[in-house]
Amino acid sequence: MNRALTLDDLVLAGIALAAGLLLAFLSRTLLRWLAKHAKRTRWSGDDVIVDTLRSVVPWALVAGGLAAAAAVLPLTRTVQHHTDQVLQVWLIFVVTVSAARVVAGLVRTVTQSRSGVAGSATIFVNITRVLVLAIGFLVVLQTLGISIAPLLTALGVGGLAVALALQDTLANLFAGIHILASKTVQPGDYIRLSSGEEGYVIDINWRQTTVRQLSNNLVVIPNGQLAKENMTNFTRPEQQLTVLVQVGVSYDSDLEHVERVTTEVVADVMRDVSGALPDHEPAVRFHTFGDSRIGFTVILGVGEFSDQYRIKHEFIKRLHRRYREEGIRIPSPTRTVALQQGSVVIPQQRAGTDVVPGAAWSEQGHNGGTPTTP
């Protein structure tokens, strides 16, 4: 437009800007109310969506108010074009950042929805966030009139060089994706590697897997190494597992009585101790005639791996007390040691020597007599 700026233009622009600000304030109030109701639901994904909308919608309404104000002002075509571009870039930036937050939050919600001790698998969270931001960046370049075809070509050629330089890093990246996609290991699982490391999987990111040991130490394992190791997963296919406890009683014990008492103790432990399985059927299996005892195995049911130590502790205490009350004896191992008396050869006394080294004392000499030689 070439006409001069009037007071009516300023008033209309002010009204448009004020309307945008007012709508932004009202939308933020409404979304705050929705956020309170979203927290009452079981699904945490609605919390992420509403929280993101609280940052997107007000800024979008403010941008709309600015665009309406710019439209009623008598701006030149060049100024109007640049103003529209700035508002578009601003809006695309806000939407891109918010979309990245929503997608990353939903992925984190999915990874945290399973039972376990661990946090999220940040490898998927980071990948989705980077992809959304990259798409938003390309849209901004296209909006500004910058061709993205040469950029994509350069990225393709440069990506080949980067891939050759970062072979180990990319190997860890794809190994982590493969581990999570195949569901062999998930955050929260208790694993044990053939090299000896064991613990709860805390996180799987683009380079490494973090494992928390029962001693609360963290072990960092490269994803490539984790994919190559022989590994035992104590959480899959089921988190519940059985624990074997070895016990032995003396040969003069009534085995029927021993089995009945032991079964009662197992049932009490399964019912009373936290982490045990109340529905677990007590099992006692005799298996060995030992040197001093009859050995048998007691099978306990535990909810997850770390519960076994508390359950075994309580079971052994209760079983020992109950055996003492019932008169059931747990013998200690016995060993027979044979001793053979040997003879000592003492050298013959030399002539002219008053005292014989190593001479044997007779009973009389020991009581105050003289030493004698053999």
Tab-separated table of C-alpha atoms in Angstrom:
chain	number	residue	atom	x	y	z
A	1	MET	CA	0.000	0.000	0.000
A	2	ASN	CA	1.093	3.559	-0.729
A	3	ARG	CA	-1.410	5.497	1.405
A	4	ALA	CA	-0.362	7.269	4.565
A	5	LEU	CA	-0.711	5.807	8.014
A	6	THR	CA	-3.857	7.018	9.824
A	7	LEU	CA	-5.137	6.872	13.361
A	8	ASP	CA	-7.789	4.353	12.331
A	9	ASP	CA	-5.035	2.003	11.091
A	10	LEU	CA	-3.281	2.213	14.428
A	11	VAL	CA	-6.531	1.576	16.310
A	12	LEU	CA	-7.374	-1.457	14.186
A	13	ALA	CA	-3.830	-2.798	14.536
A	14	GLY	CA	-3.997	-2.299	18.294
A	15	ILE	CA	-7.364	-4.064	18.460
A	16	ALA	CA	-6.008	-6.999	16.447
A	17	LEU	CA	-2.920	-7.270	18.649
A	18	ALA	CA	-4.976	-6.970	21.849
A	19	ALA	CA	-7.397	-9.628	20.595
A	20	GLY	CA	-4.479	-11.973	19.966
A	21	LEU	CA	-3.069	-11.358	23.439
A	22	LEU	CA	-6.478	-11.796	25.070
A	23	LEU	CA	-7.119	-15.054	23.238
A	24	ALA	CA	-3.653	-16.262	24.220
A	25	PHE	CA	-4.379	-15.534	27.894
A	26	LEU	CA	-7.793	-17.234	27.760
A	27	SER	CA	-6.375	-20.284	25.975
A	28	ARG	CA	-3.623	-20.626	28.553
A	29	THR	CA	-6.190	-20.495	31.355
A	30	LEU	CA	-8.331	-23.108	29.621
A	31	LEU	CA	-5.376	-25.392	29.023
A	32	ARG	CA	-4.299	-25.056	32.644
A	33	TRP	CA	-7.738	-26.306	33.652
A	34	LEU	CA	-7.453	-29.192	31.193
A	35	ALA	CA	-4.025	-30.074	32.603
A	36	LYS	CA	-5.533	-30.566	36.078
A	37	HIS	CA	-8.107	-32.981	34.679
A	38	ALA	CA	-5.492	-34.785	32.575
A	39	LYS	CA	-3.479	-35.614	35.703
A	40	ARG	CA	-6.442	-37.602	37.027
A	41	THR	CA	-6.331	-40.063	34.144
A	42	ARG	CA	-4.166	-43.169	34.098
A	43	TRP	CA	-2.597	-42.446	30.725
A	44	SER	CA	0.258	-39.967	31.024
A	45	GLY	CA	0.239	-39.172	27.312
A	46	ASP	CA	-2.575	-36.642	27.688
A	47	ASP	CA	-0.439	-34.767	30.228
A	48	VAL	CA	2.307	-34.433	27.609
A	49	ILE	CA	-0.119	-33.231	24.930
A	50	VAL	CA	-1.857	-30.669	27.128
A	51	ASP	CA	1.460	-29.384	28.493
A	52	THR	CA	2.744	-28.899	24.952
A	53	LEU	CA	-0.442	-27.156	23.808
A	54	ARG	CA	0.007	-24.696	26.681
A	55	SER	CA	3.180	-23.489	24.983
A	56	VAL	CA	1.996	-23.745	21.349
A	57	VAL	CA	-1.496	-22.260	21.336
A	58	PRO	CA	-0.755	-18.946	23.130
A	59	TRP	CA	2.241	-18.201	20.897
A	60	ALA	CA	0.241	-19.112	17.807
A	61	LEU	CA	-2.553	-16.710	18.848
A	62	VAL	CA	-0.020	-13.946	19.499
A	63	ALA	CA	1.459	-14.569	16.035
A	64	GLY	CA	-2.031	-14.427	14.569
A	65	GLY	CA	-2.677	-11.104	16.293
A	66	LEU	CA	0.578	-9.702	14.930
A	67	ALA	CA	-0.280	-10.949	11.429
A	68	ALA	CA	-3.727	-9.320	11.605
A	69	ALA	CA	-2.195	-6.067	12.861
A	70	ALA	CA	0.329	-6.090	10.012
A	71	ALA	CA	-2.453	-6.762	7.511
A	72	VAL	CA	-4.455	-3.633	8.455
A	73	LEU	CA	-1.415	-1.345	8.422
A	74	PRO	CA	-0.484	0.391	5.150
A	75	LEU	CA	2.847	-1.417	4.723
A	76	THR	CA	4.787	-1.614	1.508
A	77	ARG	CA	4.858	-4.905	-0.353
A	78	THR	CA	8.456	-5.599	0.644
A	79	VAL	CA	7.889	-4.874	4.338
A	80	GLN	CA	4.682	-6.902	4.289
A	81	HIS	CA	6.504	-9.829	2.691
A	82	HIS	CA	9.323	-9.763	5.238
A	83	THR	CA	6.849	-9.420	8.085
A	84	ASP	CA	4.889	-12.440	6.882
A	85	GLN	CA	8.102	-14.439	6.556
A	86	VAL	CA	9.213	-13.582	10.092
A	87	LEU	CA	5.825	-14.565	11.511
A	88	GLN	CA	5.795	-17.794	9.504
A	89	VAL	CA	9.294	-18.726	10.681
A	90	TRP	CA	8.326	-17.906	14.259
A	91	LEU	CA	5.186	-20.033	14.018
A	92	ILE	CA	7.041	-22.930	12.362
A	93	PHE	CA	9.733	-22.774	15.052
A	94	VAL	CA	7.180	-22.863	17.867
A	95	VAL	CA	5.243	-25.709	16.252
A	96	THR	CA	8.415	-27.696	15.548
A	97	VAL	CA	9.747	-27.406	19.088
A	98	SER	CA	6.358	-28.263	20.510
A	99	ALA	CA	5.929	-31.220	18.169
A	100	ALA	CA	9.363	-32.494	19.183
A	101	ARG	CA	8.334	-32.252	22.824
A	102	VAL	CA	5.068	-34.094	22.163
A	103	VAL	CA	6.660	-36.916	20.180
A	104	ALA	CA	9.558	-37.309	22.601
A	105	GLY	CA	7.172	-37.233	25.559
A	106	LEU	CA	4.911	-39.879	24.034
A	107	VAL	CA	7.887	-42.130	23.276
A	108	ARG	CA	9.142	-41.694	26.829
A	109	THR	CA	5.653	-42.505	28.129
A	110	VAL	CA	5.575	-45.726	26.141
A	111	THR	CA	9.019	-46.787	27.390
A	112	GLN	CA	8.097	-45.988	30.992
A	113	SER	CA	4.691	-47.685	30.895
A	114	ARG	CA	6.161	-51.112	31.664
A	115	SER	CA	6.801	-52.310	35.196
A	116	GLY	CA	10.355	-52.226	36.431
A	117	VAL	CA	12.970	-50.118	38.079
A	118	ALA	CA	14.339	-48.294	35.141
A	119	GLY	CA	13.782	-45.051	33.359
A	120	SER	CA	13.321	-44.475	29.668
A	121	ALA	CA	15.194	-45.732	26.643
A	122	THR	CA	16.610	-42.382	25.553
A	123	ILE	CA	17.815	-43.713	22.219
A	124	PHE	CA	14.287	-43.583	20.783
A	125	VAL	CA	13.523	-40.289	22.514
A	126	ASN	CA	16.601	-38.592	21.077
A	127	ILE	CA	16.140	-40.014	17.583
A	128	THR	CA	12.521	-38.871	17.327
A	129	ARG	CA	13.363	-35.420	18.706
A	130	VAL	CA	16.204	-34.937	16.200
A	131	LEU	CA	14.044	-36.099	13.276
A	132	VAL	CA	11.227	-33.678	14.124
A	133	LEU	CA	13.637	-30.756	14.577
A	134	ALA	CA	15.369	-31.598	11.292
A	135	ILE	CA	12.040	-31.622	9.429
A	136	GLY	CA	11.114	-28.279	10.974
A	137	PHE	CA	14.490	-26.817	9.947
A	138	LEU	CA	13.968	-27.928	6.337
A	139	VAL	CA	10.479	-26.385	6.329
A	140	VAL	CA	11.925	-23.090	7.568
A	141	LEU	CA	14.509	-23.084	4.772
A	142	GLN	CA	11.809	-23.794	2.205
A	143	THR	CA	9.677	-20.972	3.645
A	144	LEU	CA	12.579	-18.540	3.295
A	145	GLY	CA	12.978	-19.524	-0.336
A	146	ILE	CA	16.212	-21.475	0.131
A	147	SER	CA	16.399	-24.616	-1.988
A	148	ILE	CA	17.023	-27.687	0.127
A	149	ALA	CA	17.995	-30.000	-2.765
A	150	PRO	CA	21.709	-28.992	-2.770
A	151	LEU	CA	21.709	-29.259	1.020
A	152	LEU	CA	20.331	-32.794	0.906
A	153	THR	CA	22.915	-33.734	-1.739
A	154	ALA	CA	25.741	-32.340	0.379
A	155	LEU	CA	24.405	-34.129	3.419
A	156	GLY	CA	24.341	-37.396	1.486
A	157	VAL	CA	27.963	-37.104	0.384
A	158	GLY	CA	29.119	-35.859	3.773
A	159	GLY	CA	27.110	-38.552	5.521
A	160	LEU	CA	29.102	-41.244	3.713
A	161	ALA	CA	32.380	-39.764	4.969
A	162	VAL	CA	31.016	-39.401	8.483
A	163	ALA	CA	29.774	-43.006	8.434
A	164	LEU	CA	33.252	-44.261	7.552
A	165	ALA	CA	34.824	-42.174	10.313
A	166	LEU	CA	32.296	-43.187	12.956
A	167	GLN	CA	31.994	-46.911	12.362
A	168	ASP	CA	32.143	-47.873	16.050
A	169	THR	CA	29.670	-45.183	17.047
A	170	LEU	CA	27.204	-46.188	14.328
A	171	ALA	CA	27.679	-49.857	15.240
A	172	ASN	CA	26.683	-49.049	18.834
A	173	LEU	CA	23.748	-46.972	17.579
A	174	PHE	CA	22.281	-49.696	15.377
A	175	ALA	CA	23.065	-52.355	17.983
A	176	GLY	CA	21.014	-50.376	20.522
A	177	ILE	CA	18.129	-50.018	18.064
A	178	HIS	CA	18.273	-53.748	17.303
A	179	ILE	CA	18.309	-54.658	21.005
A	180	LEU	CA	15.242	-52.549	21.739
A	181	ALA	CA	13.378	-53.510	18.562
A	182	SER	CA	13.916	-57.226	19.168
A	183	LYS	CA	12.841	-56.802	22.817
A	184	THR	CA	15.662	-59.007	24.066
A	185	VAL	CA	16.519	-56.340	26.648
A	186	GLN	CA	14.311	-53.527	27.873
A	187	PRO	CA	14.817	-50.882	30.577
A	188	GLY	CA	13.956	-52.452	33.914
A	189	ASP	CA	15.205	-55.956	33.061
A	190	TYR	CA	17.702	-57.723	35.305
A	191	ILE	CA	20.481	-59.196	33.164
A	192	ARG	CA	23.732	-61.107	33.688
A	193	LEU	CA	26.482	-61.161	31.063
A	194	SER	CA	28.892	-64.020	30.456
A	195	SER	CA	31.701	-61.645	31.443
A	196	GLY	CA	30.200	-61.378	34.952
A	197	GLU	CA	28.445	-57.986	34.937
A	198	GLU	CA	24.857	-58.071	36.178
A	199	GLY	CA	22.171	-55.655	37.338
A	200	TYR	CA	19.088	-53.702	36.314
A	201	VAL	CA	19.092	-52.028	32.904
A	202	ILE	CA	18.616	-48.319	33.610
A	203	ASP	CA	18.859	-46.870	30.129
A	204	ILE	CA	19.762	-47.721	26.538
A	205	ASN	CA	20.940	-44.673	24.587
A	206	TRP	CA	22.587	-44.149	21.203
A	207	ARG	CA	25.979	-45.450	22.351
A	208	GLN	CA	25.783	-47.489	25.541
A	209	THR	CA	23.623	-49.396	27.976
A	210	THR	CA	23.697	-48.404	31.640
A	211	VAL	CA	23.257	-51.168	34.221
A	212	ARG	CA	22.735	-50.552	37.945
A	213	GLN	CA	24.158	-53.287	40.143
A	214	LEU	CA	22.572	-54.333	43.427
A	215	SER	CA	25.407	-52.486	45.167
A	216	ASN	CA	24.038	-49.308	43.500
A	217	ASN	CA	27.057	-48.951	41.216
A	218	LEU	CA	26.600	-48.164	37.535
A	219	VAL	CA	28.166	-50.318	34.818
A	220	VAL	CA	28.377	-48.781	31.327
A	221	ILE	CA	28.389	-51.350	28.495
A	222	PRO	CA	28.738	-50.395	24.794
A	223	ASN	CA	25.730	-51.555	22.800
A	224	GLY	CA	27.932	-53.451	20.349
A	225	GLN	CA	29.500	-55.456	23.164
A	226	LEU	CA	26.090	-56.147	24.722
A	227	ALA	CA	24.802	-57.500	21.403
A	228	LYS	CA	27.774	-59.912	21.137
A	229	GLU	CA	27.792	-61.183	24.737
A	230	ASN	CA	26.010	-64.300	25.969
A	231	MET	CA	23.407	-62.918	28.321
A	232	THR	CA	20.809	-64.210	30.777
A	233	ASN	CA	17.695	-62.078	31.183
A	234	PHE	CA	16.029	-62.846	34.515
A	235	THR	CA	12.977	-60.720	33.682
A	236	ARG	CA	11.930	-62.373	30.410
A	237	PRO	CA	9.799	-64.160	29.429
A	238	GLU	CA	8.447	-63.791	32.990
A	239	GLN	CA	9.585	-61.624	35.864
A	240	GLN	CA	8.652	-64.268	38.437
A	241	LEU	CA	11.243	-66.982	39.030
A	242	THR	CA	12.099	-69.872	41.323
A	243	VAL	CA	15.034	-70.087	43.730
A	244	LEU	CA	16.664	-73.309	44.952
A	245	VAL	CA	17.893	-73.691	48.544
A	246	GLN	CA	19.996	-76.721	49.502
A	247	VAL	CA	19.303	-78.315	52.928
A	248	GLY	CA	20.451	-81.519	54.665
A	249	VAL	CA	19.249	-83.542	57.666
A	250	SER	CA	20.751	-86.436	59.620
A	251	TYR	CA	20.199	-90.077	58.639
A	252	ASP	CA	18.090	-90.824	61.710
A	253	SER	CA	15.482	-88.205	60.718
A	254	ASP	CA	11.928	-89.127	59.691
A	255	LEU	CA	11.895	-87.868	56.104
A	256	GLU	CA	8.088	-87.669	55.977
A	257	HIS	CA	8.166	-85.442	59.037
A	258	VAL	CA	11.015	-83.387	57.578
A	259	GLU	CA	9.103	-82.867	54.334
A	260	ARG	CA	5.907	-81.850	56.126
A	261	VAL	CA	7.669	-79.353	58.425
A	262	THR	CA	9.708	-77.845	55.584
A	263	THR	CA	6.586	-77.459	53.422
A	264	GLU	CA	4.809	-75.610	56.227
A	265	VAL	CA	7.747	-73.216	56.622
A	266	VAL	CA	7.799	-72.553	52.865
A	267	ALA	CA	4.062	-71.814	52.878
A	268	ASP	CA	4.469	-69.369	55.771
A	269	VAL	CA	7.332	-67.554	54.042
A	270	MET	CA	5.433	-67.315	50.743
A	271	ARG	CA	2.470	-65.814	52.580
A	272	ASP	CA	4.236	-63.412	54.951
A	273	VAL	CA	7.386	-62.091	53.221
A	274	SER	CA	7.162	-59.188	50.798
A	275	GLY	CA	8.163	-60.136	47.263
A	276	ALA	CA	7.235	-63.810	47.631
A	277	LEU	CA	4.513	-65.547	45.613
A	278	PRO	CA	1.567	-66.515	47.849
A	279	ASP	CA	0.249	-68.858	45.147
A	280	HIS	CA	3.543	-70.746	44.879
A	281	GLU	CA	3.149	-74.445	45.658
A	282	PRO	CA	5.806	-75.543	48.201
A	283	ALA	CA	8.165	-78.183	46.803
A	284	VAL	CA	10.767	-80.346	48.615
A	285	ARG	CA	12.890	-82.795	46.618
A	286	PHE	CA	15.304	-85.283	48.274
A	287	HIS	CA	18.252	-86.074	46.033
A	288	THR	CA	21.493	-87.146	47.778
A	289	PHE	CA	22.846	-89.633	50.342
A	290	GLY	CA	25.794	-87.593	51.579
A	291	ASP	CA	28.649	-88.480	53.918
A	292	SER	CA	26.839	-87.223	56.991
A	293	ARG	CA	23.406	-86.111	55.814
A	294	ILE	CA	20.545	-86.663	53.398
A	295	GLY	CA	20.440	-83.688	51.053
A	296	PHE	CA	17.345	-82.166	49.526
A	297	THR	CA	16.335	-79.044	47.598
A	298	VAL	CA	13.652	-76.543	48.619
A	299	ILE	CA	12.060	-74.565	45.777
A	300	LEU	CA	10.919	-71.011	46.591
A	301	GLY	CA	8.939	-68.625	44.372
A	302	VAL	CA	9.975	-64.956	44.154
A	303	GLY	CA	8.414	-62.002	42.382
A	304	GLU	CA	11.628	-60.640	40.846
A	305	PHE	CA	15.358	-61.219	40.999
A	306	SER	CA	16.375	-58.977	43.906
A	307	ASP	CA	13.597	-60.364	46.155
A	308	GLN	CA	15.354	-63.739	46.431
A	309	TYR	CA	17.918	-62.536	48.966
A	310	ARG	CA	15.324	-61.306	51.446
A	311	ILE	CA	13.181	-64.418	50.977
A	312	LYS	CA	16.098	-66.869	51.373
A	313	HIS	CA	17.231	-64.961	54.485
A	314	GLU	CA	13.828	-65.252	56.129
A	315	PHE	CA	13.328	-68.865	55.031
A	316	ILE	CA	16.639	-70.063	56.505
A	317	LYS	CA	15.935	-68.330	59.823
A	318	ARG	CA	12.442	-69.787	60.118
A	319	LEU	CA	13.491	-73.258	58.996
A	320	HIS	CA	16.362	-73.382	61.525
A	321	ARG	CA	14.067	-72.299	64.364
A	322	ARG	CA	11.373	-74.785	63.360
A	323	TYR	CA	13.858	-77.675	63.088
A	324	ARG	CA	15.092	-76.953	66.601
A	325	GLU	CA	11.508	-76.992	67.884
A	326	GLU	CA	10.721	-80.277	66.092
A	327	GLY	CA	13.993	-81.953	67.088
A	328	ILE	CA	15.228	-82.311	63.517
A	329	ARG	CA	19.006	-82.315	63.466
A	330	ILE	CA	21.154	-80.734	60.761
A	331	PRO	CA	24.517	-82.504	61.184
A	332	SER	CA	27.799	-80.797	60.557
A	333	PRO	CA	30.311	-82.568	58.279
A	334	THR	CA	32.643	-84.987	60.106
A	335	ARG	CA	36.151	-86.009	59.107
A	336	THR	CA	38.340	-88.815	60.431
A	337	VAL	CA	42.007	-87.912	60.668
A	338	ALA	CA	44.516	-90.815	61.127
A	339	LEU	CA	47.765	-90.018	62.950
A	340	GLN	CA	50.798	-92.318	62.756
A	341	GLN	CA	53.397	-92.182	65.524
A	342	GLY	CA	56.905	-91.990	64.104
A	343	SER	CA	60.363	-92.661	65.595
A	344	VAL	CA	63.147	-90.158	66.103
A	345	VAL	CA	66.738	-91.159	65.392
A	346	ILE	CA	69.249	-89.391	67.619
A	347	PRO	CA	72.939	-89.340	66.678
A	348	GLN	CA	75.346	-91.382	68.871
A	349	GLN	CA	77.180	-89.454	71.597
A	350	ARG	CA	80.794	-88.636	70.832
A	351	ALA	CA	83.542	-89.349	73.373
A	352	GLY	CA	84.538	-86.554	75.692
A	353	THR	CA	81.267	-84.735	75.416
A	354	ASP	CA	79.491	-83.857	78.628
A	355	VAL	CA	76.190	-82.838	77.160
A	356	VAL	CA	74.559	-84.734	74.311
A	357	PRO	CA	72.582	-82.499	72.001
A	358	GLY	CA	69.081	-83.830	71.430
A	359	ALA	CA	69.366	-86.391	74.238
A	360	ALA	CA	66.116	-87.985	75.380
A	361	TRP	CA	65.213	-87.480	79.024
A	362	SER	CA	64.102	-90.505	80.975
A	363	GLU	CA	61.257	-90.271	83.484
A	364	GLN	CA	63.832	-90.097	86.269
A	365	GLY	CA	65.978	-87.498	84.505
A	366	HIS	CA	62.886	-85.375	83.753
A	367	ASN	CA	62.176	-85.314	87.477
A	368	GLY	CA	65.659	-84.059	88.318
A	369	GLY	CA	67.979	-86.933	87.362
A	370	THR	CA	70.678	-87.069	84.694
A	371	PRO	CA	70.128	-87.247	81.019
A	372	THR	CA	70.473	-90.602	79.334
A	373	THR	CA	71.209	-91.556	75.795
A	374	PRO	CA	69.495	-94.294	73.854
